[in-house]
Amino acid sequence: MTEKIRRRASSKGRTLDLIRSSGPISRVELAELTGLTQATISTVVRELLTDGVISETGRGESTGGKPRMRLEINPASRLGIGVHIGQDYITYIVADLAGTVVGRKRVDGPGDDSPVSVVARMTDDIESLIVGLDLDRHSLVGMGLAMPGPIDRIAGTVRGVPSLLGWTEFPIRRALATTTGLQVELDNDATAAAIGEYWLGATVGYGSYASVYMGSGIGSGIVVDGTIYHGLSANVGEIGHVTVDARGPLCPCGNFGCLELFAGPRAIMNKATDAVARGELDIPLTGKTSVDFAALGTAAARGDATASALIQESADYMASAIVSMVNLFDLPLIVLAGNAFSTTGSIYVRTITRVLAERAMVRDIHPIEVRVSVNGNDAAALGAATLVLQERLSPRSLRSVAP
Amino acid sequence: MTEKIRRRASSKGRTLDLIRSSGPISRVELAELTGLTQATISTVVRELLTDGVISETGRGESTGGKPRMRLEINPASRLGIGVHIGQDYITYIVADLAGTVVGRKRVDGPGDDSPVSVVARMTDDIESLIVGLDLDRHSLVGMGLAMPGPIDRIAGTVRGVPSLLGWTEFPIRRALATTTGLQVELDNDATAAAIGEYWLGATVGYGSYASVYMGSGIGSGIVVDGTIYHGLSANVGEIGHVTVDARGPLCPCGNFGCLELFAGPRAIMNKATDAVARGELDIPLTGKTSVDFAALGTAAARGDATASALIQESADYMASAIVSMVNLFDLPLIVLAGNAFSTTGSIYVRTITRVLAERAMVRDIHPIEVRVSVNGNDAAALGAATLVLQERLSPRSLRSVAP
């Protein structure tokens, strides 16, 4: 891309972002807020009107003469599909330019199936979603694919993900692009979830936050001043692989004493399963980690001492790793997302809030809030859907930032 | 500041940054690279010429007619003083717009002196530096003050820093501003050191990196895509207070099992002092941590087994915390800075390089380089000096980033 084309794309994205966040808004106000010239704004607005992405509305205050035309977003004019390949579930979300969920579908996770057969199944799922919702294919800008890291965004692959070992080097992005005919963008599922939390409204009042996602593993996504933190290769926020015991056991990731080994649902369920076998705990076990962990949370909530101790142990380690993270990133908000918090959220919120207030370096400088996501199960897929919309419009930014 | 003034300041900073990084450069090229209009560039350039910050040069290629005038920075036109209050030393640096060190002074650290008496001493030091270098006071834009965190940038204080406990709530920024008559900016010393590394040339080839600073404590500063990572309140990169053992001892910071307790020069010297008392180690002890740690490093370098084992233990814990940090930030370069690495750098570089290659999540996605700073002792003060220059010119950015 030449510098000029890149700049035009960036002006367009920034203008559209402002119309989305602040519309209805006039061309004059857009010029003032973006710092772009009136002529540039006119050109950019004309293109956006032609694209059908925005429309004119007469709702501006009259200044005596003819009422100022204002511009507003046309949310349904562009749609993105977001797909989250988790361990237990594959979630599909269709979202529009306003981040509104237009359609939604959840199916079984990949399990031990080969990537080729999972791609075949997903292609059918996506096709039936498009047909079922009667979507206009011309409004579909593409598909965001959220997967656990490490990911290789350039190659469009995952590499060495413990739950998806057979997928290493499989060209998942290219495969789905070929079978669906859609443009596909790959991102880290925890980063996608952080973006999703913004659209779900879980981050209201904060421009900077981390969303800590716990499914079968633990990851996090980081947003700073409204900008998604991507690092060098989008493999960021791997809080599940922050060491909580440097002399601890080897993790499948290759590191030692990782948080996941002490706090993750799989580790906790190993202990819970032993407790069940010893007759110290009475919960139904299905062998599906997320389902069983939810049952353990329910038992803890009704006061079972063994269940409470196990969840508390996980929360204590999680809080320790989050203090380390806050000591590195200096963030004011932690959002807890993912199905592992569905029945256990209050224990984690209480523990992490207390530990941050007691131990974080910045505890006397500013407060740190901890919240549970309102709909953490959908966050990664929704984030992936909006990401593909934004990737075209205003890369890496959640909202308009003045130049 | 109104939006318009803010924007003008930003245009001016960006233009100056481009002239610094890419000059000599023409007005036409500046307009192309910034995306600003020719008219805006003309106004901004006129102001910069009037300020004396840039000058015109005739060195542009002739295009047949009259040679194009090009613009270049006038480095000596603005100077900044940087001060680093470390535990053992206070370092003063005077730097110009090109990041060149114009003057330098190092004196004893604050020790147990009251902040009031340290301020009096510093005021004399700064005055004698200005007089000794025969500096034009009109060219001095201000003073950057680098101190260990947690800092309160808004109040201009440090709070609860273990080595400066008597300083909590003392208005150090205001005190120095009053006694010196200079505008004073306070920043985290590890962040200042990260900026200093850029100017020292230690980060060549990389836009993103962390500089891990080890004096008596351990901190780090983070630069992402040429932009200083500040977090919410500039209390970032506290890698010394990343937990390496969640069940470990209480740290003076309030957290448990922090890296500093296992890898910091103070912790290692406690063990070394015991070894000396037991007759297992023969090094001179002065009681000054940084001096004694350097002596331990020298003993390790000449092959002393006890000294080597102690330094190696520190390097192993440090490497573990750096893996956690890289798993969160996804960075391609770690620069080791600070006097603790002066005699031990090669052991740390070797250990951290190996451990990152074996254990970091991104190890198969991209390499991670580890370097020792060329002049880590000056990095924080130099960074503080350039920070105050940049604070006026192009906030938070190390180099020009296309809009």
PDB file of C-alpha atoms in Angstrom, chain A residues 3 6-7 10 14 31-35 37 149-152 159 208 220 222 224-225 229-239 241-247 252-256 313 317 320 323-332 358-359 361-366 396 402-403, chain B residues 3 6-7 10 14 31-35 37 149-152 159 208 220 222 224-225 229-239 241-247 252-256 313 317 320 323-332 358-359 361-366 396 402-403:
ATOM      1  CA  GLU A   3       1.604   5.997   1.906  1.00  0.00           C
ATOM      2  CA  ARG A   6      -2.817   4.099   3.548  1.00  0.00           C
ATOM      3  CA  ARG A   7      -3.470   7.634   4.728  1.00  0.00           C
ATOM      4  CA  SER A  10      -6.892   5.821   7.790  1.00  0.00           C
ATOM      5  CA  ARG A  14     -11.172   7.626  11.605  1.00  0.00           C
ATOM      6  CA  ALA A  31     -13.236  18.383  10.314  1.00  0.00           C
ATOM      7  CA  GLU A  32     -12.704  19.962  13.712  1.00  0.00           C
ATOM      8  CA  LEU A  33     -12.413  16.664  15.564  1.00  0.00           C
ATOM      9  CA  THR A  34     -10.209  14.864  13.030  1.00  0.00           C
ATOM     10  CA  GLY A  35      -8.005  17.820  12.086  1.00  0.00           C
ATOM     11  CA  THR A  37      -9.364  19.627   5.919  1.00  0.00           C
ATOM     12  CA  GLY A 149      -2.478 -18.841  20.821  1.00  0.00           C
ATOM     13  CA  PRO A 150       0.316 -19.060  19.923  1.00  0.00           C
ATOM     14  CA  ILE A 151      -0.957 -17.979  16.525  1.00  0.00           C
ATOM     15  CA  ASP A 152       0.958 -17.039  13.414  1.00  0.00           C
ATOM     16  CA  ARG A 159       1.405 -23.511  16.497  1.00  0.00           C
ATOM     17  CA  SER A 208      -7.881   0.831  29.428  1.00  0.00           C
ATOM     18  CA  SER A 220      -6.143 -12.279  28.481  1.00  0.00           C
ATOM     19  CA  ILE A 222      -5.400  -5.873  26.776  1.00  0.00           C
ATOM     20  CA  VAL A 224      -4.890   0.664  26.373  1.00  0.00           C
ATOM     21  CA  ASP A 225      -6.437   4.076  25.788  1.00  0.00           C
ATOM     22  CA  TYR A 229      -2.583  -4.069  22.503  1.00  0.00           C
ATOM     23  CA  HIS A 230      -1.222  -6.447  19.875  1.00  0.00           C
ATOM     24  CA  GLY A 231       2.484  -6.697  20.701  1.00  0.00           C
ATOM     25  CA  LEU A 232       4.774  -7.800  17.908  1.00  0.00           C
ATOM     26  CA  SER A 233       2.825 -10.809  16.633  1.00  0.00           C
ATOM     27  CA  ALA A 234      -0.541 -10.691  18.462  1.00  0.00           C
ATOM     28  CA  ASN A 235       0.613 -13.324  20.962  1.00  0.00           C
ATOM     29  CA  VAL A 236      -0.029 -11.172  23.990  1.00  0.00           C
ATOM     30  CA  GLY A 237      -1.716 -11.467  27.360  1.00  0.00           C
ATOM     31  CA  GLU A 238      -0.832 -15.116  27.921  1.00  0.00           C
ATOM     32  CA  ILE A 239      -1.517 -14.815  31.636  1.00  0.00           C
ATOM     33  CA  HIS A 241       1.522 -18.950  31.111  1.00  0.00           C
ATOM     34  CA  VAL A 242       2.778 -16.429  33.626  1.00  0.00           C
ATOM     35  CA  THR A 243       4.855 -18.331  36.161  1.00  0.00           C
ATOM     36  CA  VAL A 244       3.428 -18.429  39.684  1.00  0.00           C
ATOM     37  CA  ASP A 245       6.092 -20.861  40.921  1.00  0.00           C
ATOM     38  CA  ALA A 246       9.457 -20.652  39.170  1.00  0.00           C
ATOM     39  CA  ARG A 247      10.411 -24.043  40.677  1.00  0.00           C
ATOM     40  CA  PRO A 252       2.774 -28.326  28.139  1.00  0.00           C
ATOM     41  CA  CYS A 253       3.657 -24.838  26.828  1.00  0.00           C
ATOM     42  CA  GLY A 254       7.329 -25.465  27.689  1.00  0.00           C
ATOM     43  CA  ASN A 255       7.493 -23.045  30.620  1.00  0.00           C
ATOM     44  CA  PHE A 256       7.562 -23.976  34.316  1.00  0.00           C
ATOM     45  CA  GLU A 313      -7.189 -21.997  45.620  1.00  0.00           C
ATOM     46  CA  TYR A 317      -3.321 -18.073  42.284  1.00  0.00           C
ATOM     47  CA  SER A 320      -1.425 -13.397  42.333  1.00  0.00           C
ATOM     48  CA  VAL A 323      -1.195  -8.498  40.562  1.00  0.00           C
ATOM     49  CA  SER A 324       1.912  -9.298  38.481  1.00  0.00           C
ATOM     50  CA  MET A 325       0.047  -8.273  35.338  1.00  0.00           C
ATOM     51  CA  VAL A 326      -1.206  -5.011  36.857  1.00  0.00           C
ATOM     52  CA  ASN A 327       2.307  -4.293  38.167  1.00  0.00           C
ATOM     53  CA  LEU A 328       3.505  -4.557  34.572  1.00  0.00           C
ATOM     54  CA  PHE A 329       0.596  -2.913  32.692  1.00  0.00           C
ATOM     55  CA  ASP A 330      -0.861  -0.438  35.245  1.00  0.00           C
ATOM     56  CA  LEU A 331      -4.535  -0.986  34.357  1.00  0.00           C
ATOM     57  CA  PRO A 332      -7.654   0.272  36.182  1.00  0.00           C
ATOM     58  CA  GLU A 358      -3.654  -5.120  49.297  1.00  0.00           C
ATOM     59  CA  ARG A 359      -0.751  -5.873  46.990  1.00  0.00           C
ATOM     60  CA  MET A 361       2.048  -1.385  43.368  1.00  0.00           C
ATOM     61  CA  VAL A 362      -0.461   1.300  42.317  1.00  0.00           C
ATOM     62  CA  ARG A 363      -2.954   0.574  45.118  1.00  0.00           C
ATOM     63  CA  ASP A 364      -2.417   4.029  46.661  1.00  0.00           C
ATOM     64  CA  ILE A 365      -2.365   5.824  43.301  1.00  0.00           C
ATOM     65  CA  HIS A 366      -5.671   4.683  41.775  1.00  0.00           C
ATOM     66  CA  ARG A 396      -6.490  -1.658  15.903  1.00  0.00           C
ATOM     67  CA  ALA A 402      -7.903  12.358  17.891  1.00  0.00           C
ATOM     68  CA  PRO A 403      -4.810  12.497  15.654  1.00  0.00           C
TER      69      PRO A 403
ATOM     70  CA  GLU B   3      -8.886  20.696  20.972  1.00  0.00           C
ATOM     71  CA  ARG B   6      -3.819  20.496  21.287  1.00  0.00           C
ATOM     72  CA  ARG B   7      -3.954  19.646  17.601  1.00  0.00           C
ATOM     73  CA  SER B  10       0.619  17.767  17.998  1.00  0.00           C
ATOM     74  CA  ARG B  14       5.088  15.518  14.638  1.00  0.00           C
ATOM     75  CA  ALA B  31       3.264  17.528   3.964  1.00  0.00           C
ATOM     76  CA  GLU B  32       3.317  14.137   2.237  1.00  0.00           C
ATOM     77  CA  LEU B  33       4.607  12.259   5.273  1.00  0.00           C
ATOM     78  CA  THR B  34       2.396  13.940   7.881  1.00  0.00           C
ATOM     79  CA  GLY B  35      -0.777  14.195   5.801  1.00  0.00           C
ATOM     80  CA  THR B  37      -1.919  20.481   4.352  1.00  0.00           C
ATOM     81  CA  GLY B 149       7.961   3.902  41.487  1.00  0.00           C
ATOM     82  CA  PRO B 150       5.247   3.910  42.592  1.00  0.00           C
ATOM     83  CA  ILE B 151       5.071   7.539  41.533  1.00  0.00           C
ATOM     84  CA  ASP B 152       2.116   9.919  41.479  1.00  0.00           C
ATOM     85  CA  ARG B 159       4.598   6.818  47.480  1.00  0.00           C
ATOM     86  CA  SER B 208       9.390  -2.517  20.375  1.00  0.00           C
ATOM     87  CA  SER B 220      11.519  -2.195  33.423  1.00  0.00           C
ATOM     88  CA  ILE B 222       8.402  -0.777  27.712  1.00  0.00           C
ATOM     89  CA  VAL B 224       5.826  -0.530  21.691  1.00  0.00           C
ATOM     90  CA  ASP B 225       6.015   0.500  18.040  1.00  0.00           C
ATOM     91  CA  TYR B 229       4.051   2.432  27.226  1.00  0.00           C
ATOM     92  CA  HIS B 230       2.765   4.505  30.145  1.00  0.00           C
ATOM     93  CA  GLY B 231      -0.278   2.586  31.358  1.00  0.00           C
ATOM     94  CA  LEU B 232      -2.827   4.540  33.343  1.00  0.00           C
ATOM     95  CA  SER B 233      -0.500   6.328  35.765  1.00  0.00           C
ATOM     96  CA  ALA B 234       3.044   5.622  34.503  1.00  0.00           C
ATOM     97  CA  ASN B 235       3.535   2.881  37.110  1.00  0.00           C
ATOM     98  CA  VAL B 236       4.342   0.200  34.578  1.00  0.00           C
ATOM     99  CA  GLY B 237       6.932  -2.478  34.036  1.00  0.00           C
ATOM    100  CA  GLU B 238       7.417  -3.301  37.731  1.00  0.00           C
ATOM    101  CA  ILE B 239       9.035  -6.617  36.886  1.00  0.00           C
ATOM    102  CA  HIS B 241       7.392  -7.078  41.757  1.00  0.00           C
ATOM    103  CA  VAL B 242       6.206  -9.830  39.479  1.00  0.00           C
ATOM    104  CA  THR B 243       5.638 -12.882  41.644  1.00  0.00           C
ATOM    105  CA  VAL B 244       7.982 -15.797  40.989  1.00  0.00           C
ATOM    106  CA  ASP B 245       6.676 -17.811  43.944  1.00  0.00           C
ATOM    107  CA  ALA B 246       3.047 -17.180  44.912  1.00  0.00           C
ATOM    108  CA  ARG B 247       3.665 -18.938  48.240  1.00  0.00           C
ATOM    109  CA  PRO B 252       8.260  -4.657  51.328  1.00  0.00           C
ATOM    110  CA  CYS B 253       6.008  -3.670  48.385  1.00  0.00           C
ATOM    111  CA  GLY B 254       3.126  -5.630  49.978  1.00  0.00           C
ATOM    112  CA  ASN B 255       3.090  -8.441  47.433  1.00  0.00           C
ATOM    113  CA  PHE B 256       4.381 -11.994  47.964  1.00  0.00           C
ATOM    114  CA  GLU B 313      20.426 -18.243  40.727  1.00  0.00           C
ATOM    115  CA  TYR B 317      14.751 -16.228  38.436  1.00  0.00           C
ATOM    116  CA  SER B 320      11.617 -16.828  34.528  1.00  0.00           C
ATOM    117  CA  VAL B 323       9.401 -15.195  30.120  1.00  0.00           C
ATOM    118  CA  SER B 324       6.216 -14.163  31.968  1.00  0.00           C
ATOM    119  CA  MET B 325       6.685 -10.602  30.754  1.00  0.00           C
ATOM    120  CA  VAL B 326       7.267 -11.650  27.138  1.00  0.00           C
ATOM    121  CA  ASN B 327       4.236 -13.977  27.342  1.00  0.00           C
ATOM    122  CA  LEU B 328       2.189 -10.909  28.293  1.00  0.00           C
ATOM    123  CA  PHE B 329       3.777  -8.232  26.057  1.00  0.00           C
ATOM    124  CA  ASP B 330       5.082 -10.214  23.037  1.00  0.00           C
ATOM    125  CA  LEU B 331       8.319  -8.246  22.589  1.00  0.00           C
ATOM    126  CA  PRO B 332      11.289  -9.015  20.311  1.00  0.00           C
ATOM    127  CA  GLU B 358      13.134 -22.749  25.316  1.00  0.00           C
ATOM    128  CA  ARG B 359      10.041 -21.451  27.108  1.00  0.00           C
ATOM    129  CA  MET B 361       5.083 -18.832  23.988  1.00  0.00           C
ATOM    130  CA  VAL B 362       6.236 -17.062  20.812  1.00  0.00           C
ATOM    131  CA  ARG B 363       9.528 -18.961  20.498  1.00  0.00           C
ATOM    132  CA  ASP B 364       8.446 -20.599  17.219  1.00  0.00           C
ATOM    133  CA  ILE B 365       6.867 -17.392  15.861  1.00  0.00           C
ATOM    134  CA  HIS B 366       9.762 -14.933  16.138  1.00  0.00           C
ATOM    135  CA  ARG B 396       4.994   9.912  24.378  1.00  0.00           C
ATOM    136  CA  ALA B 402       2.790   8.290  10.303  1.00  0.00           C
ATOM    137  CA  PRO B 403      -0.685   9.571  11.246  1.00  0.00           C
TER     138      PRO B 403
END
